[in-house]
XYZ file of C-alpha atoms in Angstrom:
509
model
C 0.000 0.000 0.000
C 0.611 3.802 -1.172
C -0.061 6.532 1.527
C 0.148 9.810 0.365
C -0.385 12.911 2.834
C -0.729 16.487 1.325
C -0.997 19.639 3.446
C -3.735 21.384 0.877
C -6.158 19.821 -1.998
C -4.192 20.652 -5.010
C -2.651 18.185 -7.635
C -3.965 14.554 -5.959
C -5.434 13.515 -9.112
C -2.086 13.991 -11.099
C 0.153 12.533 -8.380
C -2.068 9.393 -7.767
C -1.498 8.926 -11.977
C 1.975 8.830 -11.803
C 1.749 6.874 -8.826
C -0.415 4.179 -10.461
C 2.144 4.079 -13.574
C 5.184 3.026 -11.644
C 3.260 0.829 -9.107
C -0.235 -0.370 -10.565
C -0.612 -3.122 -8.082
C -0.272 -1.159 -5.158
C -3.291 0.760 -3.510
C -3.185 4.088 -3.284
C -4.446 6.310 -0.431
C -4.931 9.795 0.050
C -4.820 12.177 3.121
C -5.150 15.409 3.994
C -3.215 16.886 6.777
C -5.569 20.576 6.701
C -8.552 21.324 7.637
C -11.864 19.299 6.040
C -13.325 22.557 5.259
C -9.951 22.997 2.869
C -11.291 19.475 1.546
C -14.769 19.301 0.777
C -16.954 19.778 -2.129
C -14.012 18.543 -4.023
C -14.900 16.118 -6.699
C -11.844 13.815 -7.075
C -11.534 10.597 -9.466
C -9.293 9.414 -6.589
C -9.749 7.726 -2.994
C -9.399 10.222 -0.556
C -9.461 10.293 3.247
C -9.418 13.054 5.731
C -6.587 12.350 7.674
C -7.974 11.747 11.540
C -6.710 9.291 14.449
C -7.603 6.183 12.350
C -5.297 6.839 9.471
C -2.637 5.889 11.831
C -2.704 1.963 11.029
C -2.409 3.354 7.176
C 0.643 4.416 7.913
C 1.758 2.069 9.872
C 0.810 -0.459 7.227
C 2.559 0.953 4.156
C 5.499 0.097 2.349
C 5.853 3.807 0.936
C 4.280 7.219 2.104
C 5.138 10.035 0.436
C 4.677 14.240 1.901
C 3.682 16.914 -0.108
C 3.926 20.009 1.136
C 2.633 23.406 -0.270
C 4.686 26.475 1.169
C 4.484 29.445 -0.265
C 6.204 29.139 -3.738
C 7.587 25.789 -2.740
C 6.585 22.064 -2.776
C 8.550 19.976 -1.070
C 8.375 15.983 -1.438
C 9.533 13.226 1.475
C 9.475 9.779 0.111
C 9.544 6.754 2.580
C 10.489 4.032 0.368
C 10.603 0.456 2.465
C 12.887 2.647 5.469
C 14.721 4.641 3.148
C 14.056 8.116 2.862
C 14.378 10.558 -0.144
C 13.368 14.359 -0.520
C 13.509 17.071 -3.069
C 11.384 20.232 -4.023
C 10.592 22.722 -6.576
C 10.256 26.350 -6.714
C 7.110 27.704 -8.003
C 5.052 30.746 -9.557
C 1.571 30.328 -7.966
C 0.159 31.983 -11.358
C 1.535 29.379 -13.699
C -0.412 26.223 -12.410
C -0.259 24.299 -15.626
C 3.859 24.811 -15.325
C 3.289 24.416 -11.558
C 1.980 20.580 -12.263
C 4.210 19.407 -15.011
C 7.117 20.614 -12.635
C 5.753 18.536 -10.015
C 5.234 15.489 -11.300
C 8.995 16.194 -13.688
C 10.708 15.825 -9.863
C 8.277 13.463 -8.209
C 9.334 11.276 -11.440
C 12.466 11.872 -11.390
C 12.994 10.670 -7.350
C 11.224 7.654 -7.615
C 13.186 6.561 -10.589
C 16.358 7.216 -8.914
C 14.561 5.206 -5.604
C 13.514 1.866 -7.540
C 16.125 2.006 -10.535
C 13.852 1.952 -13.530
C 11.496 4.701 -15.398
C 8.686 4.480 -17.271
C 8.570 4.248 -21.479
C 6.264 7.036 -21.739
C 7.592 9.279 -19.066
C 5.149 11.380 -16.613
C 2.365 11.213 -19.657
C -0.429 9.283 -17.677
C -2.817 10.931 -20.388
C -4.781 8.532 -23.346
C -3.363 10.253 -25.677
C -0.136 11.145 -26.034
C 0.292 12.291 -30.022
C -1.686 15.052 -29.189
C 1.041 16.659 -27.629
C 3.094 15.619 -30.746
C 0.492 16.656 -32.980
C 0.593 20.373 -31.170
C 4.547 20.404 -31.678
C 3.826 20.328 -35.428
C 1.307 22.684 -35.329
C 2.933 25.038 -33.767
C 5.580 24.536 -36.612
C 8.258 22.687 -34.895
C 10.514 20.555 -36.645
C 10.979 16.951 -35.659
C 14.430 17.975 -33.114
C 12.360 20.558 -31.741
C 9.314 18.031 -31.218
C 11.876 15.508 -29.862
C 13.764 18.227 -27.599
C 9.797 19.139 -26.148
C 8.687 15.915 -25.231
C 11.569 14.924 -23.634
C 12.477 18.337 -21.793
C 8.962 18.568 -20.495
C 7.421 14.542 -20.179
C 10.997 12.287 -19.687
C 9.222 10.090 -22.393
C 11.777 7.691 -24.081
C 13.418 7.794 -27.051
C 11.022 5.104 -28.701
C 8.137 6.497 -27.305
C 8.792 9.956 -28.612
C 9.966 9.021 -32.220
C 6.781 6.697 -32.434
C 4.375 9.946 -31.246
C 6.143 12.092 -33.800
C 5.536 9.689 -36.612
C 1.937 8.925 -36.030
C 1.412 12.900 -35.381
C 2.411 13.228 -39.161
C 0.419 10.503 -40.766
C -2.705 11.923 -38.473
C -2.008 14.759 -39.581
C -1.781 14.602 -43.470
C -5.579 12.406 -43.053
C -6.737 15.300 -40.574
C -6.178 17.681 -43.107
C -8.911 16.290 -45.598
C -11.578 16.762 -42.553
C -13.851 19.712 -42.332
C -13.806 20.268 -38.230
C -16.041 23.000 -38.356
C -18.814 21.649 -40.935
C -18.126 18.424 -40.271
C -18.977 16.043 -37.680
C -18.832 11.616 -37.412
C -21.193 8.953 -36.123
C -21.231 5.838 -34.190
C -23.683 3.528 -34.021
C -23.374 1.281 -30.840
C -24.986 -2.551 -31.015
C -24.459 -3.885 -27.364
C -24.613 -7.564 -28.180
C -22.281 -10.218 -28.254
C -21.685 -13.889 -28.284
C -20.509 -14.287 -24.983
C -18.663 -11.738 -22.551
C -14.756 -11.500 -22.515
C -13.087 -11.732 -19.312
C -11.191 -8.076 -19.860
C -13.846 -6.796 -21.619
C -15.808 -3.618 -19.612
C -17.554 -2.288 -22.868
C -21.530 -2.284 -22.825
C -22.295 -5.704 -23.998
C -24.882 -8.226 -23.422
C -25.115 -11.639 -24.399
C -27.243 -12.127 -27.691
C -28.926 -15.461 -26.254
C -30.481 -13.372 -23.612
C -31.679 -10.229 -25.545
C -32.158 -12.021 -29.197
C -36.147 -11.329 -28.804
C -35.972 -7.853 -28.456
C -33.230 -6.731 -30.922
C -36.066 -5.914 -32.640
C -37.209 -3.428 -30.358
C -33.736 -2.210 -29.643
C -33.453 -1.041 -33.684
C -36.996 0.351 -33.170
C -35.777 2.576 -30.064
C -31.977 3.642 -32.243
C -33.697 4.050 -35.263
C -35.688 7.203 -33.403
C -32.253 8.449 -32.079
C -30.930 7.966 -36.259
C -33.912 9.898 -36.808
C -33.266 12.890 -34.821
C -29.489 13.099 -35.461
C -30.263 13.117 -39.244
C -32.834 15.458 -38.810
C -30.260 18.071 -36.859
C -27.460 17.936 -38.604
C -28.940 17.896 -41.831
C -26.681 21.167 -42.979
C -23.370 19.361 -41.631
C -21.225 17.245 -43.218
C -20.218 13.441 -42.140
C -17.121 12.606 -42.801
C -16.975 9.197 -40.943
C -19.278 6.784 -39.366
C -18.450 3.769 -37.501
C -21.043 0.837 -35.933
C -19.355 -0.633 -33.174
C -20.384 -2.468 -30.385
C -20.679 -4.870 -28.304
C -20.505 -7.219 -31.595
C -22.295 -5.480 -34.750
C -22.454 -8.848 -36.788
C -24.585 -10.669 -34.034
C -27.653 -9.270 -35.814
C -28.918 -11.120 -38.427
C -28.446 -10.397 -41.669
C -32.285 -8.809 -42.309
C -31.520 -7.028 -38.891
C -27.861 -5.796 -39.981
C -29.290 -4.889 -43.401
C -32.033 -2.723 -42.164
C -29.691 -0.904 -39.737
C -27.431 -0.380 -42.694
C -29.914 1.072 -45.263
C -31.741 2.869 -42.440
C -28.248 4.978 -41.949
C -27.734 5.353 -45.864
C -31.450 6.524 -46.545
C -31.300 8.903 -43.466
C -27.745 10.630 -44.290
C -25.778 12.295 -46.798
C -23.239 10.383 -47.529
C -21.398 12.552 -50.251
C -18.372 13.499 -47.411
C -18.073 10.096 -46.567
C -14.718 9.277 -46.342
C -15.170 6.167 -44.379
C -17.848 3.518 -43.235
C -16.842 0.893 -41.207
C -18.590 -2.044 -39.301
C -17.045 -3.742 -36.492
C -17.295 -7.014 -36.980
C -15.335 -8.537 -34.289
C -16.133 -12.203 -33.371
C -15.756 -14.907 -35.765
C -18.233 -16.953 -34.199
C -20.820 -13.787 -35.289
C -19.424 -14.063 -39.338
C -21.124 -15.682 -42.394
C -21.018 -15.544 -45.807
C -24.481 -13.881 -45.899
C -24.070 -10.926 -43.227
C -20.674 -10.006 -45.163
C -22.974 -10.199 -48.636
C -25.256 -7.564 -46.540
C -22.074 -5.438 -45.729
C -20.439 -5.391 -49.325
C -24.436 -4.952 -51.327
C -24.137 -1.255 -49.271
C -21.028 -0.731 -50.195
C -19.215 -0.924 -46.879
C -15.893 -1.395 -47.532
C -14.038 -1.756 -44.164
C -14.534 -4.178 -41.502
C -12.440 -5.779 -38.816
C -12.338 -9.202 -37.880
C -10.509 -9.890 -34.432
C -8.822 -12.661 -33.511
C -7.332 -10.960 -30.227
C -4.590 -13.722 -30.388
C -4.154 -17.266 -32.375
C -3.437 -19.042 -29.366
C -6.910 -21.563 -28.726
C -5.423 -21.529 -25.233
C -5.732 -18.348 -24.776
C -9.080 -17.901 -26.507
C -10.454 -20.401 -24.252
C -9.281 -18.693 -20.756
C -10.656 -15.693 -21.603
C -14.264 -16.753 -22.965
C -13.817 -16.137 -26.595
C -16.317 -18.651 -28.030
C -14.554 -19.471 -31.434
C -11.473 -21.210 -32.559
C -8.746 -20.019 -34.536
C -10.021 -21.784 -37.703
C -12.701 -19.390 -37.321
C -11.095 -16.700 -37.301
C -8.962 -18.073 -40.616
C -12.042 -18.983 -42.308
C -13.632 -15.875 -41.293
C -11.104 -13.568 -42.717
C -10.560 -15.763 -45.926
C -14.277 -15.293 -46.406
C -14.477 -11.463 -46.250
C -12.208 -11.557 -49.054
C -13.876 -13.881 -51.111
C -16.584 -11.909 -50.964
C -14.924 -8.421 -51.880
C -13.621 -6.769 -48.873
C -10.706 -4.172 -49.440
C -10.207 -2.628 -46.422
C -9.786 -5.309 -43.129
C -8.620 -4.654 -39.703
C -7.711 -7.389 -37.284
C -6.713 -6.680 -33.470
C -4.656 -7.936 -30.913
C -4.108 -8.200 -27.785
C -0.893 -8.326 -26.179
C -0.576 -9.069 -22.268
C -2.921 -11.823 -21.949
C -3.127 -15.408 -19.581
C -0.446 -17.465 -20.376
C 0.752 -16.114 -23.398
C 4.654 -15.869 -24.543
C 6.616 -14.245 -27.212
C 6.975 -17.574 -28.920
C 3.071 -17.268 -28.740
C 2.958 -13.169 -29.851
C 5.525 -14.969 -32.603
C 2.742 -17.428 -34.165
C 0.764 -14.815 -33.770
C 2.019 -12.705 -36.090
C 3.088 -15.209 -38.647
C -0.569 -16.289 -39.035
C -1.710 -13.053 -38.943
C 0.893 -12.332 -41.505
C 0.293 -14.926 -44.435
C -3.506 -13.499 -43.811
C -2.088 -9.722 -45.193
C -4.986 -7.572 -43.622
C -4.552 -3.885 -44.614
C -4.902 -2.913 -41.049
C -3.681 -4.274 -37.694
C -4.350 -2.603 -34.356
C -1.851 -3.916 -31.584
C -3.379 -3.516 -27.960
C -2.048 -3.968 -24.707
C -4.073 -5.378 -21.844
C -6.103 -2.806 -20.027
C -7.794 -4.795 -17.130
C -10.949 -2.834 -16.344
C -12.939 -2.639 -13.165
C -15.657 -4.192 -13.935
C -14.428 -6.987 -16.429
C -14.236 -10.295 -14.984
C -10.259 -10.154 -15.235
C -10.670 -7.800 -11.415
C -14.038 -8.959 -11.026
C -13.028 -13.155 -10.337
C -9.030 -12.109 -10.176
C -8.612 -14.872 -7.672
C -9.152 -17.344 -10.756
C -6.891 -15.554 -12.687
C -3.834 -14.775 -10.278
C -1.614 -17.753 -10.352
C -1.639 -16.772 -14.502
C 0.751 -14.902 -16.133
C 0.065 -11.946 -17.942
C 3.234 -9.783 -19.748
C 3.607 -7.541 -22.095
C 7.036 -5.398 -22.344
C 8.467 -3.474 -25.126
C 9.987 -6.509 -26.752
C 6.351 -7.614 -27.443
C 5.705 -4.410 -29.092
C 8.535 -4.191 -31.056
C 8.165 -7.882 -32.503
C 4.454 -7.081 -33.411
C 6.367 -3.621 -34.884
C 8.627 -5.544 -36.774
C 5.760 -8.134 -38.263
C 3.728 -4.842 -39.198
C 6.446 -3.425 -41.167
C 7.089 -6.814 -42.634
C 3.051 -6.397 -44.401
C 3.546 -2.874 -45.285
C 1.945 -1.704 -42.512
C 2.624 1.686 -40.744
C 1.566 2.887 -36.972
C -1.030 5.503 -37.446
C -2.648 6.310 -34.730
C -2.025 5.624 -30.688
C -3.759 5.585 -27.598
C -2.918 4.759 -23.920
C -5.810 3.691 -20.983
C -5.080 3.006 -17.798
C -3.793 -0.044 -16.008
C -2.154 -1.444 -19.219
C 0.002 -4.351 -19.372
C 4.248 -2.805 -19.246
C 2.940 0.563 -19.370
C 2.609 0.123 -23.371
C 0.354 0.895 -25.615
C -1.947 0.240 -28.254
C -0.948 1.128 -31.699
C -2.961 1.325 -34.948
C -0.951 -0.009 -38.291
C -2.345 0.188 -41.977
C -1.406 -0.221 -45.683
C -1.207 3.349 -47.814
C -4.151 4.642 -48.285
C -6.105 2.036 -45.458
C -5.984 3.785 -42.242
C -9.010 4.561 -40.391
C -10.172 8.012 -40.232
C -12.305 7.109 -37.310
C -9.740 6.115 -34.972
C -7.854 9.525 -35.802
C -10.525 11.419 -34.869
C -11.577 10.199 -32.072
C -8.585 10.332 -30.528
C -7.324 13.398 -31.576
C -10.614 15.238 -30.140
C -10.879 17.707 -32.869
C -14.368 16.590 -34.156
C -17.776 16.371 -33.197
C -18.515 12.344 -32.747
C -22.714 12.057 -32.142
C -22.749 8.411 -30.656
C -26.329 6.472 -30.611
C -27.052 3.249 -29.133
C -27.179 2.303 -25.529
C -23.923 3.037 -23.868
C -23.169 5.630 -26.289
C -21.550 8.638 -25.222
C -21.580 11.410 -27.733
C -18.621 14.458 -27.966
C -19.417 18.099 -29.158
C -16.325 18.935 -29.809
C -16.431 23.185 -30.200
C -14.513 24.517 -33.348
C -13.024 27.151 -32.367
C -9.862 26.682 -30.338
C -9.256 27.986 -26.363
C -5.925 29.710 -26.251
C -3.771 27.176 -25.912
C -4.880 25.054 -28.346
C -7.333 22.553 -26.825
C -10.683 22.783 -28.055
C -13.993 22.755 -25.511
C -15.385 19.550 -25.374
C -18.436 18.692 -23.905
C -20.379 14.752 -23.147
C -23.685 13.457 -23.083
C -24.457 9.627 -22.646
C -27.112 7.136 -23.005
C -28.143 4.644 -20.321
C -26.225 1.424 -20.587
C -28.748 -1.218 -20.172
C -30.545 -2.235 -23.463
C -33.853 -2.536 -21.682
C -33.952 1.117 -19.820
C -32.304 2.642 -24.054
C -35.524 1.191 -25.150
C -37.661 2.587 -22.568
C -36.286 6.237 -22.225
C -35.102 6.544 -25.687
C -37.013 9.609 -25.863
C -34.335 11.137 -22.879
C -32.071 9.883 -24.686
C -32.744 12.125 -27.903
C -33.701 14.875 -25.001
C -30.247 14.419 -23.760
C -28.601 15.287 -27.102
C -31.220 18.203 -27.282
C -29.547 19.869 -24.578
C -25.783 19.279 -25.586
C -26.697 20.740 -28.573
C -28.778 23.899 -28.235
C -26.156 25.923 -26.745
C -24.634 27.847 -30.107
C-alpha cells in the first residue's frame, strides 16, 4: 500500500497517476493533513481520506508514504520508500499552475526513478493520448528535433516512445487535413450484443442469447435516435461513421441490413470518407451478413482474432477457434472486402513471445490492410478484477519486446503505426498502436482520438462528444459529453431522454 499525505487539496489527481504508472498493483491512499473545510466539495476521481486518528494503522501499514507540502512558492516531497528516505522540491510561480503541475510530477518522477532504478517508457504522460502533444509540436511549426527536444524536456518520455508519437502525429495529420472540423462532424452507431462476454472486456455488452427477442425493439428505439441526429445535422457534413459495439455482426443479416440502409437513406453520404462495421467475433461471421455489408457498399470491416493461441481464446471466454477466425477472414475476401482490420491483444493469460511470434506469422500470411496492436487494459468491472482470484496464479506480460516484434511483423506487411492511444492499467505501461497499408488507415480512430471533431454516438452506452470549433488559447478545443443509459432494456424505454439528452448538448450555439 501507497499513503500519500498532502498539506492542501491541489494536484492529488495527477500525483495518484503517476503513482499508479510506476506501481499499478499497489493501492493508493490519500490524506489530507488541513482542515476538512480545505477538503470538501471537491470532486476527485481518486480515494481520498481526511486524515484523523484512524489513518494511523495506514501508515503504519505501508510500504511507501510520500509528503507533499505546499509552502508558499515551494513544494517539497519526502518519500519513505521500504525505510529509506528521499526528498527534493521545486520552486514555483503560484500563477503558472499548468507549469506548476508538469514541474511537479517532472521531480516526483524523477525521485522515484532514482529510488527503484527503472522509469517508465512514456515518461510522466499518464494521459490517453499522447500524439496530441506531438500533434501540437507540429502545429505550432516545430521541426521533428524541436518536437523531440519538447517531449523529452517537459514529459521524460523515451526515445522510442517519442519518435513513435512524432511519426503517427504526421500521418494523423496529413488524413486530418482532408476533414472539415467545423462543418463536419462523425457517427457511431453502438450494437451492445455479443456472443458471450470477454473476461477483460468492460464495454456495454450483453449476451445475444439473452436479448435475441428484443433486438427488434432495440433497432426500433436507435432508429428514433438515427432519426433525430439526421434530422439536426442535416446542414453538416459526415465525414466518418463507424457501428461498433458490443458485436455489430450478431444481428442477423435482415436485422444488420435494415440498420445499414436505415443509416444510408437517413444521411448524406457525399463526405463520406469512411464507413466501417465492427465485426469482431468470428463466431458472429457468415457468408451472408458479409454479402449484406459489401451490397451497401461498406468497404471496411475488422475481424478480431485478439490472439491465435486456442489456449488463450479459451481462458478468456472467446467462443470461437482459430479456424474461425482463418475462415472468417478468408471469407471477407472472397466476398470483396478491401479494407480489413484485425486486433490484438498483447498481455494476456499465459501467453509468450513464442506465442505473440505465431501470432504474427498467421496473422501475416492473412495480409490484412490494417492491424491494431493492444495492450491489456484490465478494467474494473471486467471479470479479469471482477473473479481475479481465478486468474492470479496466470501470467500476464507484455514489455516493449512484445511491441517491437508485433512492430517488426507490421512493417514486414507494409503496414505503418497511425494512430495511438494509452488507458489506464495497461500491461508494461505500453500501448496500443494502430498499423495500416497506404491509403487504409481509419479516419475514425484519428478522430476520435485526436478530439478535434464532433462524434454524435447512438445506441445504448453511447456517449456522444461536441467537440467546439473554435480553439481555447492554448490550443485545446472545448469539449463537452452526453451519454445514453447502458442497459438495453432502460435505451428502449427512455429513448425519448435519450434524444432529449442530445437536445440539450446541442442547443447551446
Amino acid at each position: 500500500m501507497i499513503v500519500v499525505v498532502f498539506n492542501k487539496p491541489d494536484f492529488e489527481y495527477d500525483v495518484h497517476s503517476l503513482l499508479k504508472e510506476f506501481f499499478p498493483q499497489e493501492d493508493v491512499q490519500m490524506y489530507y493533513s488541513c482542515s476538512p473545510d480545505e477538503v470538501s466539495g471537491r470532486n476527485l476521481a481518486c480515494t481520498h481520506h481526511e486524515m484523523t486518528g484512524d489513518g494511523a494503522k495506514e501508515f503504519a501499514d505501508a510500504d511507501q508514504v510520500f509528503r507533499i507540502d505546499y509552502v508558499d512558492d515551494q513544494i517539497t516531497i519526502k518519500w519513505k520508500y521500504h525505510g529509506v528516505f528521499h526528498e527534493t522540491w521545486i520552486n514555483v510561480d503560484p500563477a503558472d499552475r499548468k507549469e506548476t503541475k508538469n514541474q511537479l510530477k517532472i521531480v516526483l518522477y524523477k525521485m522515484i526513478e532514482k529510488g527503484i532504478g527503472r522509469g517508465l517508457p512514456w515518461g510522466t504522460l499518464s494521459g490517453i493520448r499522447p500524439t496530441k502533444i506531438a500533434m501540437k509540436c507540429l502545429e505550432d511549426g516545430m521541426d521533428d528535433k524541436q518536437s523531440y527536444d519538447y517531449l523529452k524536456e517537459n514529459y521524460l518520455a523515451s526515445d522510442e516512445k517519442i519518435k513513435l508519437s512524432i511519426g503517427i502525429a504526421k500521418r494523423e495529420k496529413a488524413l486530418l487535413d482532408k476533414v472539415d472540423y467545423e462543418n463536419g462532424y462523425s457517427l457511431y452507431i453502438g450494437i451492445p450484443f455479443c456472443p458471450s462476454t470477454c473476461a477483460y472486456c468492460s464495454f456495454t455488452s450483453y449476451p445475444l442469447g439473452v436479448w435475441k427477442n428484443r433486438v427488434d425493439d432495440y433497432l426500433d428505439a436507435l432508429e428514433k435516435e438515427i432519426d433525430y441526429t439526421a434530422q439536426k445535422f442535416y446542414h453538416k457534413k459526415l465525414n466518418s461513421i463507424y457501428i461498433g459495439g458490443g458485436t455489430p455482426t450478431t444481428l442477423n443479416p435482415m436485422q444488420l441490413d435494415r440498420l445499414i440502409r436505415k443509416i444510408k437513406c437517413s444521411f448524406d453520404l457525399k463526405d463520406c470518407l469512411e464507413f466501417t462495421v465492427e465485426a469482431g467475433r468470428p463466431d458472429s461471421i457468415t457468408r451472408e451478413k458479409l454479402e449484406v455489408i459489401k451490397k451497401n457498399g461498406i468497404q471496411r470491416i475488422s475481424v478480431n482474432p485478439q490472439t491465435m493461441k486456442q489456449q488463450t481464446l479459451d481462458i478468456i471466454g472467446r467462443h470461437h477457434t482459430v479456424d474461425q477466425t482463418i475462415e472468417s477472414f478468408k471469407l471477407a475476401r472472397e466476398v470483396g472486402i478491401e479494407n480489413i482490420n484485425m486486433d490484438l491483444i498483447m498481455g494476456l493469460p499465459e501467453e509468450s513471445l513464442e506465442d505473440v511470434r505465431n501470432t504474427m506469422e498467421i496473422v501475416k500470411e492473412l495480409a490484412p490492410d490494417n492491424v491494431t496492436v493492444h495492450s491489456l487494459a484490465v478494467k474494473r468491472a471486467a471479470r479479469l478484477t471482477i473473479f481475479k482470484d481465478r486468474y492470479q496464479d496466470m501470467q500476464m506480460i507484455n514489455t516493449q519486446e512484445h511491441m517491437d516484434l508485433c512492430a517488426k511483423y507490421c512493417a514486414e506487411m507494409g503496414l505503418e503505426p497511425y494512430y495511438l492511444y494509452r488507458q489506464k492499467g495497461m500491461a508494461g505501461n505500453m500501448e496500443n498502436v494502430g498499423y495500416a497499408a497506404p491509403g487504409k488507415a481509419g479516419v475514425y480512430n484519428i478522430l476520435i482520438m485526436e478530439e478535434k471533431q464532433t462524434i454524435v454516438a447512438c445506441g445504448a452506452g453511447a456517449s456522444t462528444k461536441r467537440v467546439w470549433p473554435v480553439p481555447n488559447p492554448d490550443g485545446t478545443h472545448r469539449i463537452d459529453r452526453c451519454e445514453n443509459v447502458k442497459d438495453v432494456a432502460q435505451y428502449i424505454a427512455r429513448i425519448d431522454e435519450m434524444i432529449l439528452r442530445k437536445q440539450k448538448l446541442f442547443s447551446e450555439q
